[in-house]
Coordinates of C-alpha atoms in Angstrom, one line a residue:
X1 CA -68.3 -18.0 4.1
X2 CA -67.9 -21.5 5.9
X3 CA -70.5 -24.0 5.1
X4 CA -71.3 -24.8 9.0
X5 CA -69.8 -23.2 12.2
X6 CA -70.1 -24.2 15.7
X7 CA -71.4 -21.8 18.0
X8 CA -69.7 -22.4 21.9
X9 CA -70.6 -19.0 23.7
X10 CA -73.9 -18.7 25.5
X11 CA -73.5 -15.2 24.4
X12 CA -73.6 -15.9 20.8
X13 CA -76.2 -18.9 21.0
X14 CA -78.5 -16.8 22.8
X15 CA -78.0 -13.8 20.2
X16 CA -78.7 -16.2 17.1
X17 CA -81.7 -17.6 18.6
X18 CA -83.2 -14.4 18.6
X19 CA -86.0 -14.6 15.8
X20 CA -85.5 -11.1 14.2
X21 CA -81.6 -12.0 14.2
X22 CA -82.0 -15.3 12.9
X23 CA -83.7 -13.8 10.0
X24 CA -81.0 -11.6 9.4
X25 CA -78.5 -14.4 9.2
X26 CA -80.5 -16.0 6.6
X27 CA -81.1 -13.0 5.3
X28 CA -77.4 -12.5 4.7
X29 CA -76.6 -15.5 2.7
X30 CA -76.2 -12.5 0.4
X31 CA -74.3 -9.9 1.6
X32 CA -76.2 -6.6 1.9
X33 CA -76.0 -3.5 4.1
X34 CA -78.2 -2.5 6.8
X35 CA -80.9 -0.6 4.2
X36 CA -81.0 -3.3 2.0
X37 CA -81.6 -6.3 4.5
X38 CA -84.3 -4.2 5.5
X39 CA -86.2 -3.6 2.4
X40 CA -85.4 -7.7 2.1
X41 CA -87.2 -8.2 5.7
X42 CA -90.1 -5.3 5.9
X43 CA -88.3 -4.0 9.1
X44 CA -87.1 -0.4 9.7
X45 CA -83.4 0.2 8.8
X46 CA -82.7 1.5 12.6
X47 CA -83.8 -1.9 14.2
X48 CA -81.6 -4.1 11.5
X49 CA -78.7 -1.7 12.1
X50 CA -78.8 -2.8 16.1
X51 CA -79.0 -6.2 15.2
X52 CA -76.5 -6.3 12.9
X53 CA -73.9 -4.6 15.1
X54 CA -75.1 -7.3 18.3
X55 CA -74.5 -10.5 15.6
X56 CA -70.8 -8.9 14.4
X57 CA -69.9 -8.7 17.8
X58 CA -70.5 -12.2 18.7
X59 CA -68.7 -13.3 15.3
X60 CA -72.1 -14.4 13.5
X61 CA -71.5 -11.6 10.6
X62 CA -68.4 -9.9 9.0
X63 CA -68.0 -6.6 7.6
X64 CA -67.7 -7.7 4.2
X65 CA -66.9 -4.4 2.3
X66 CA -67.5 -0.3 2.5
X67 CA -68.8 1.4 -0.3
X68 CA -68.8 5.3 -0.9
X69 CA -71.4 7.0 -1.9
X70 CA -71.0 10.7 -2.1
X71 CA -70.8 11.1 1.1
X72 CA -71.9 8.3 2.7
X73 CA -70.3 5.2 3.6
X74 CA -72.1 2.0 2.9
X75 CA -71.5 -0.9 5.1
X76 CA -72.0 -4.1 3.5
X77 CA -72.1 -7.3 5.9
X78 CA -72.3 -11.1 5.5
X79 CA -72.8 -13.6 7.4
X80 CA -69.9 -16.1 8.3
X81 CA -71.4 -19.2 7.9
X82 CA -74.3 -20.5 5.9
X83 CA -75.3 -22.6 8.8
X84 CA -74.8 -22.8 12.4
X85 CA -74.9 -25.3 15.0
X86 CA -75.0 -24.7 18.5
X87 CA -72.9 -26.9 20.8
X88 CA -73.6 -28.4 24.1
X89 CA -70.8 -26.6 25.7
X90 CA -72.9 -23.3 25.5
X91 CA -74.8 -24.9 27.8
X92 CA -72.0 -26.6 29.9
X93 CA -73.7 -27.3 33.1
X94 CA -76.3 -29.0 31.3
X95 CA -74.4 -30.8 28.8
X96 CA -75.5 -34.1 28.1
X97 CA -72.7 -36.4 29.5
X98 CA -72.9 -40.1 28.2
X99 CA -70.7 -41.9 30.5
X100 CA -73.0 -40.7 33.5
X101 CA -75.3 -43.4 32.5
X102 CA -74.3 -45.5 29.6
X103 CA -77.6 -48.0 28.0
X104 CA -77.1 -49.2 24.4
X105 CA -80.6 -49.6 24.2
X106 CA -81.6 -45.9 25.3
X107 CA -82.3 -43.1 22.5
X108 CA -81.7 -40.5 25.4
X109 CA -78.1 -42.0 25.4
X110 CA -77.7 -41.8 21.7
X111 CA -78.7 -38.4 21.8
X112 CA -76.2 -37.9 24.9
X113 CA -73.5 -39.4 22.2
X114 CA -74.6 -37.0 19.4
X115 CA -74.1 -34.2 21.7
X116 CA -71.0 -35.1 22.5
X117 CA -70.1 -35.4 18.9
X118 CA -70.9 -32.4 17.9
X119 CA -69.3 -30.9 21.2
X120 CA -66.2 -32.6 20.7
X121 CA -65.9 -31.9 16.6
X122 CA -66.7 -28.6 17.2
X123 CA -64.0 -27.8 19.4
X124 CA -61.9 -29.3 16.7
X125 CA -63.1 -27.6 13.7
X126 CA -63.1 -24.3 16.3
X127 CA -59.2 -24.6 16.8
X128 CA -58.5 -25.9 13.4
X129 CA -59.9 -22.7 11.4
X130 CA -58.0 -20.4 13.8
X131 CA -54.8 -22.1 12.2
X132 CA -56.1 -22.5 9.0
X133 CA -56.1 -26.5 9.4
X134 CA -58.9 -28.7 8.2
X135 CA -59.7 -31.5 10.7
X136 CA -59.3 -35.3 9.5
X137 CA -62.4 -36.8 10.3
X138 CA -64.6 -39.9 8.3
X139 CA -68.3 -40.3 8.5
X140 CA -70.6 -42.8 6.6
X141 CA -74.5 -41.9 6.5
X142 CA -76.4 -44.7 5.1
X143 CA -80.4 -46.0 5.6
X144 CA -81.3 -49.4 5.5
X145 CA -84.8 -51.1 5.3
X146 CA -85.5 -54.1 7.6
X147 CA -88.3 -56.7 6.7
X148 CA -88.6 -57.3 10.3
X149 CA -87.4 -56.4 13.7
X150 CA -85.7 -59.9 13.7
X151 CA -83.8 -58.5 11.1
X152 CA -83.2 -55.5 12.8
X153 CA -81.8 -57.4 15.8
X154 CA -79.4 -59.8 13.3
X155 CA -77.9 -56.5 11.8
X156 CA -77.0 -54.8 15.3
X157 CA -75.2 -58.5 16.4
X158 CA -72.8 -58.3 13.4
X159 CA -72.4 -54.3 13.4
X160 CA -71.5 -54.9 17.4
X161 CA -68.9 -58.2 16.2
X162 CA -67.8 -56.5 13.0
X163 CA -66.7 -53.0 15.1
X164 CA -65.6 -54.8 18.0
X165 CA -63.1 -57.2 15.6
X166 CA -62.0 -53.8 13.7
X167 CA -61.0 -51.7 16.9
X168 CA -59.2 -54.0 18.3
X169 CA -57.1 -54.9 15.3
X170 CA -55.9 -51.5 14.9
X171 CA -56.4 -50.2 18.9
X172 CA -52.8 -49.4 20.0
X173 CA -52.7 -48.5 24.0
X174 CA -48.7 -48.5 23.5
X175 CA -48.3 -46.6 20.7
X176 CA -46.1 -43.6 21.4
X177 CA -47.5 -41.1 18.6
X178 CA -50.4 -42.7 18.0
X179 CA -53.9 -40.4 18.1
X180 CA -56.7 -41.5 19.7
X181 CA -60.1 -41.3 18.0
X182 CA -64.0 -41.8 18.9
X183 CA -65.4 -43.7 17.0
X184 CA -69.5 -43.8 17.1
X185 CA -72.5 -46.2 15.4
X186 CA -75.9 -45.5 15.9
X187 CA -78.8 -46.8 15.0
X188 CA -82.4 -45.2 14.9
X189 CA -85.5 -45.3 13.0
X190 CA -85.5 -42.0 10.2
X191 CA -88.7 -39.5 11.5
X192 CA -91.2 -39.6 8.6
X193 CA -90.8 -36.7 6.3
X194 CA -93.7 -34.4 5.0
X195 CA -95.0 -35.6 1.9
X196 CA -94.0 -32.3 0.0
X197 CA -90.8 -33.0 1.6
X198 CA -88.1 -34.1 -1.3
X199 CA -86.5 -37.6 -0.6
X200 CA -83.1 -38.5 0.0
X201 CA -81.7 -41.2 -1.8
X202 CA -80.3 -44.1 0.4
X203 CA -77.2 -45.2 0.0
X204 CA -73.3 -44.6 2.0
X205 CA -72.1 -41.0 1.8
X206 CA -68.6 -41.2 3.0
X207 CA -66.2 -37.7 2.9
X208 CA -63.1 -37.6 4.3
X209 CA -60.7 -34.8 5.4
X210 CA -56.6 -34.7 5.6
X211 CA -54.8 -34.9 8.8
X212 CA -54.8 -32.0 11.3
X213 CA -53.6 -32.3 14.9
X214 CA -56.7 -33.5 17.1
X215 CA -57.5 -33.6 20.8
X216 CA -57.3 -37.6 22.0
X217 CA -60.0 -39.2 22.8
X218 CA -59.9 -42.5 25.0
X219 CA -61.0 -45.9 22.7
X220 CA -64.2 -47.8 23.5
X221 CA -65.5 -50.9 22.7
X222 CA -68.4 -50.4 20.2
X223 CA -71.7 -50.3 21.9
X224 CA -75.1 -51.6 20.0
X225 CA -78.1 -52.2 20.4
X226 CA -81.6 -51.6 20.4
X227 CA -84.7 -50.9 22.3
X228 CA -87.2 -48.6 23.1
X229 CA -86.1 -45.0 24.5
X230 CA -86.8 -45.8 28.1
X231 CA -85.2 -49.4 28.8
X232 CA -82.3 -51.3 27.9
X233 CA -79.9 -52.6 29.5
X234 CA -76.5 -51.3 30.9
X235 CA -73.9 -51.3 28.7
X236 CA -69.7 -51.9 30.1
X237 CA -67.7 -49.6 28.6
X238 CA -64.3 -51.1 27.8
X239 CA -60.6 -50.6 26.1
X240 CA -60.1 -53.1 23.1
X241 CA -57.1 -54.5 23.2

């Protein structure tokens, strides 16, 4: 079972969104056959057997093993992933695109730039596992407290100067078998939990992944800013050199 997989067909997003399915894809964290996910869910065994057949053929479960009893065959099912995300490009002519309106200081834009991410790494991880590759990727995930919004301002100056300084040191246009990469910062205020909610330690969290072929990306000039989720100003998008 993978710990997170990318859903791309409308097909299949539409089939996990389904509320009965969705609890049968949690359900199936532990592998169980049609009678036992539905002594685990109250429903009757004839209704999880159609939804279970629907979710295997999109790819959301496996056949995991048959059992005999007497005469009987038991079916025993699990579900490929423990998590799922859905990607923009099942809904492609919606899809958030970020270089239709690029504003440093607009959440809508970071959210366009998430999207995109998890389009783009998707696709990746989507054409990696058919290969049995693992894709080379970096992320850091840290949380920082300002005292003030003065502060706030300060820290996005030097995270603009201190990525702008690093991608162009190592930015090669020339570079014959050079990969490009995206590279993305964002910056945005953490929603407030629940109070029953447990609390994540801050800190950097920073897991990296061997090489694997990748699809190129074209370099950018790190964009930062902030502002509130409805004004900024434009922001040039540009090669570093």
């Amino acid at each position: 079972m993978l710990d997170v997989a990318v859903i791309e067909e409308p097909a299949a997003a539409e089939a996990s969104l389904d509320p009965i399915r969705s609890r049968i894809l949690a359900a199936l964290a532990e592998p169980g056959s049609a009678t036992m996910l539905a002594v685990r869910l109250g429903l009757p065994r004839q209704k999880v057997n159609y939804h279970l057949k629907e979710l295997e053929r999109h790819g959301l479960v496996e056949l995991a093993e048959e059992r005999r009893k007497g005469n009987v065959t038991e079916r025993i099912y699990g579900a490929t992933a423990a998590s799922y995300v859905i990607s923009p490009s099942a809904l492609a002519a919606v899809s958030p695109d970020p270089s239709r309106s690029p504003d440093q200081l607009s959440a809508r834009w970071l959210l366009a730039l998430g999207a995109r991410l998890v389009q783009e790494v998707g696709a990746l991880v989507t054409g990696a596992s058919r290969v049995r590759q693992r894709v080379a990727t970096f992320a850091i995930d840290a949380e920082v407290r300002f005292a003030s919004a003065a502060d706030r301002t300060a820290f996005a100056d030097e995270l603009t100067q201190a990525m702008t300084a690093l991608v162009s040191r190592y930015h090669d246009e020339s570079a014959p078998q050079g990969r490009s990469h995206r590279v993305i910062v964002g910056l945005h205020q953490i929603p407030a939990a629940p109070t029953d909610a447990p609390q994540t330690p801050a800190g950097p969290r920073s897991p990296a992944a061997p090489d694997a072929p990748q699809t190129p990306a074209a370099p950018r000039r790190p964009q930062t800013g902030w502002g509130t989720p409805e004004h900024g100003p434009q922001a040039q998008q540009e090669n570093p050199r």
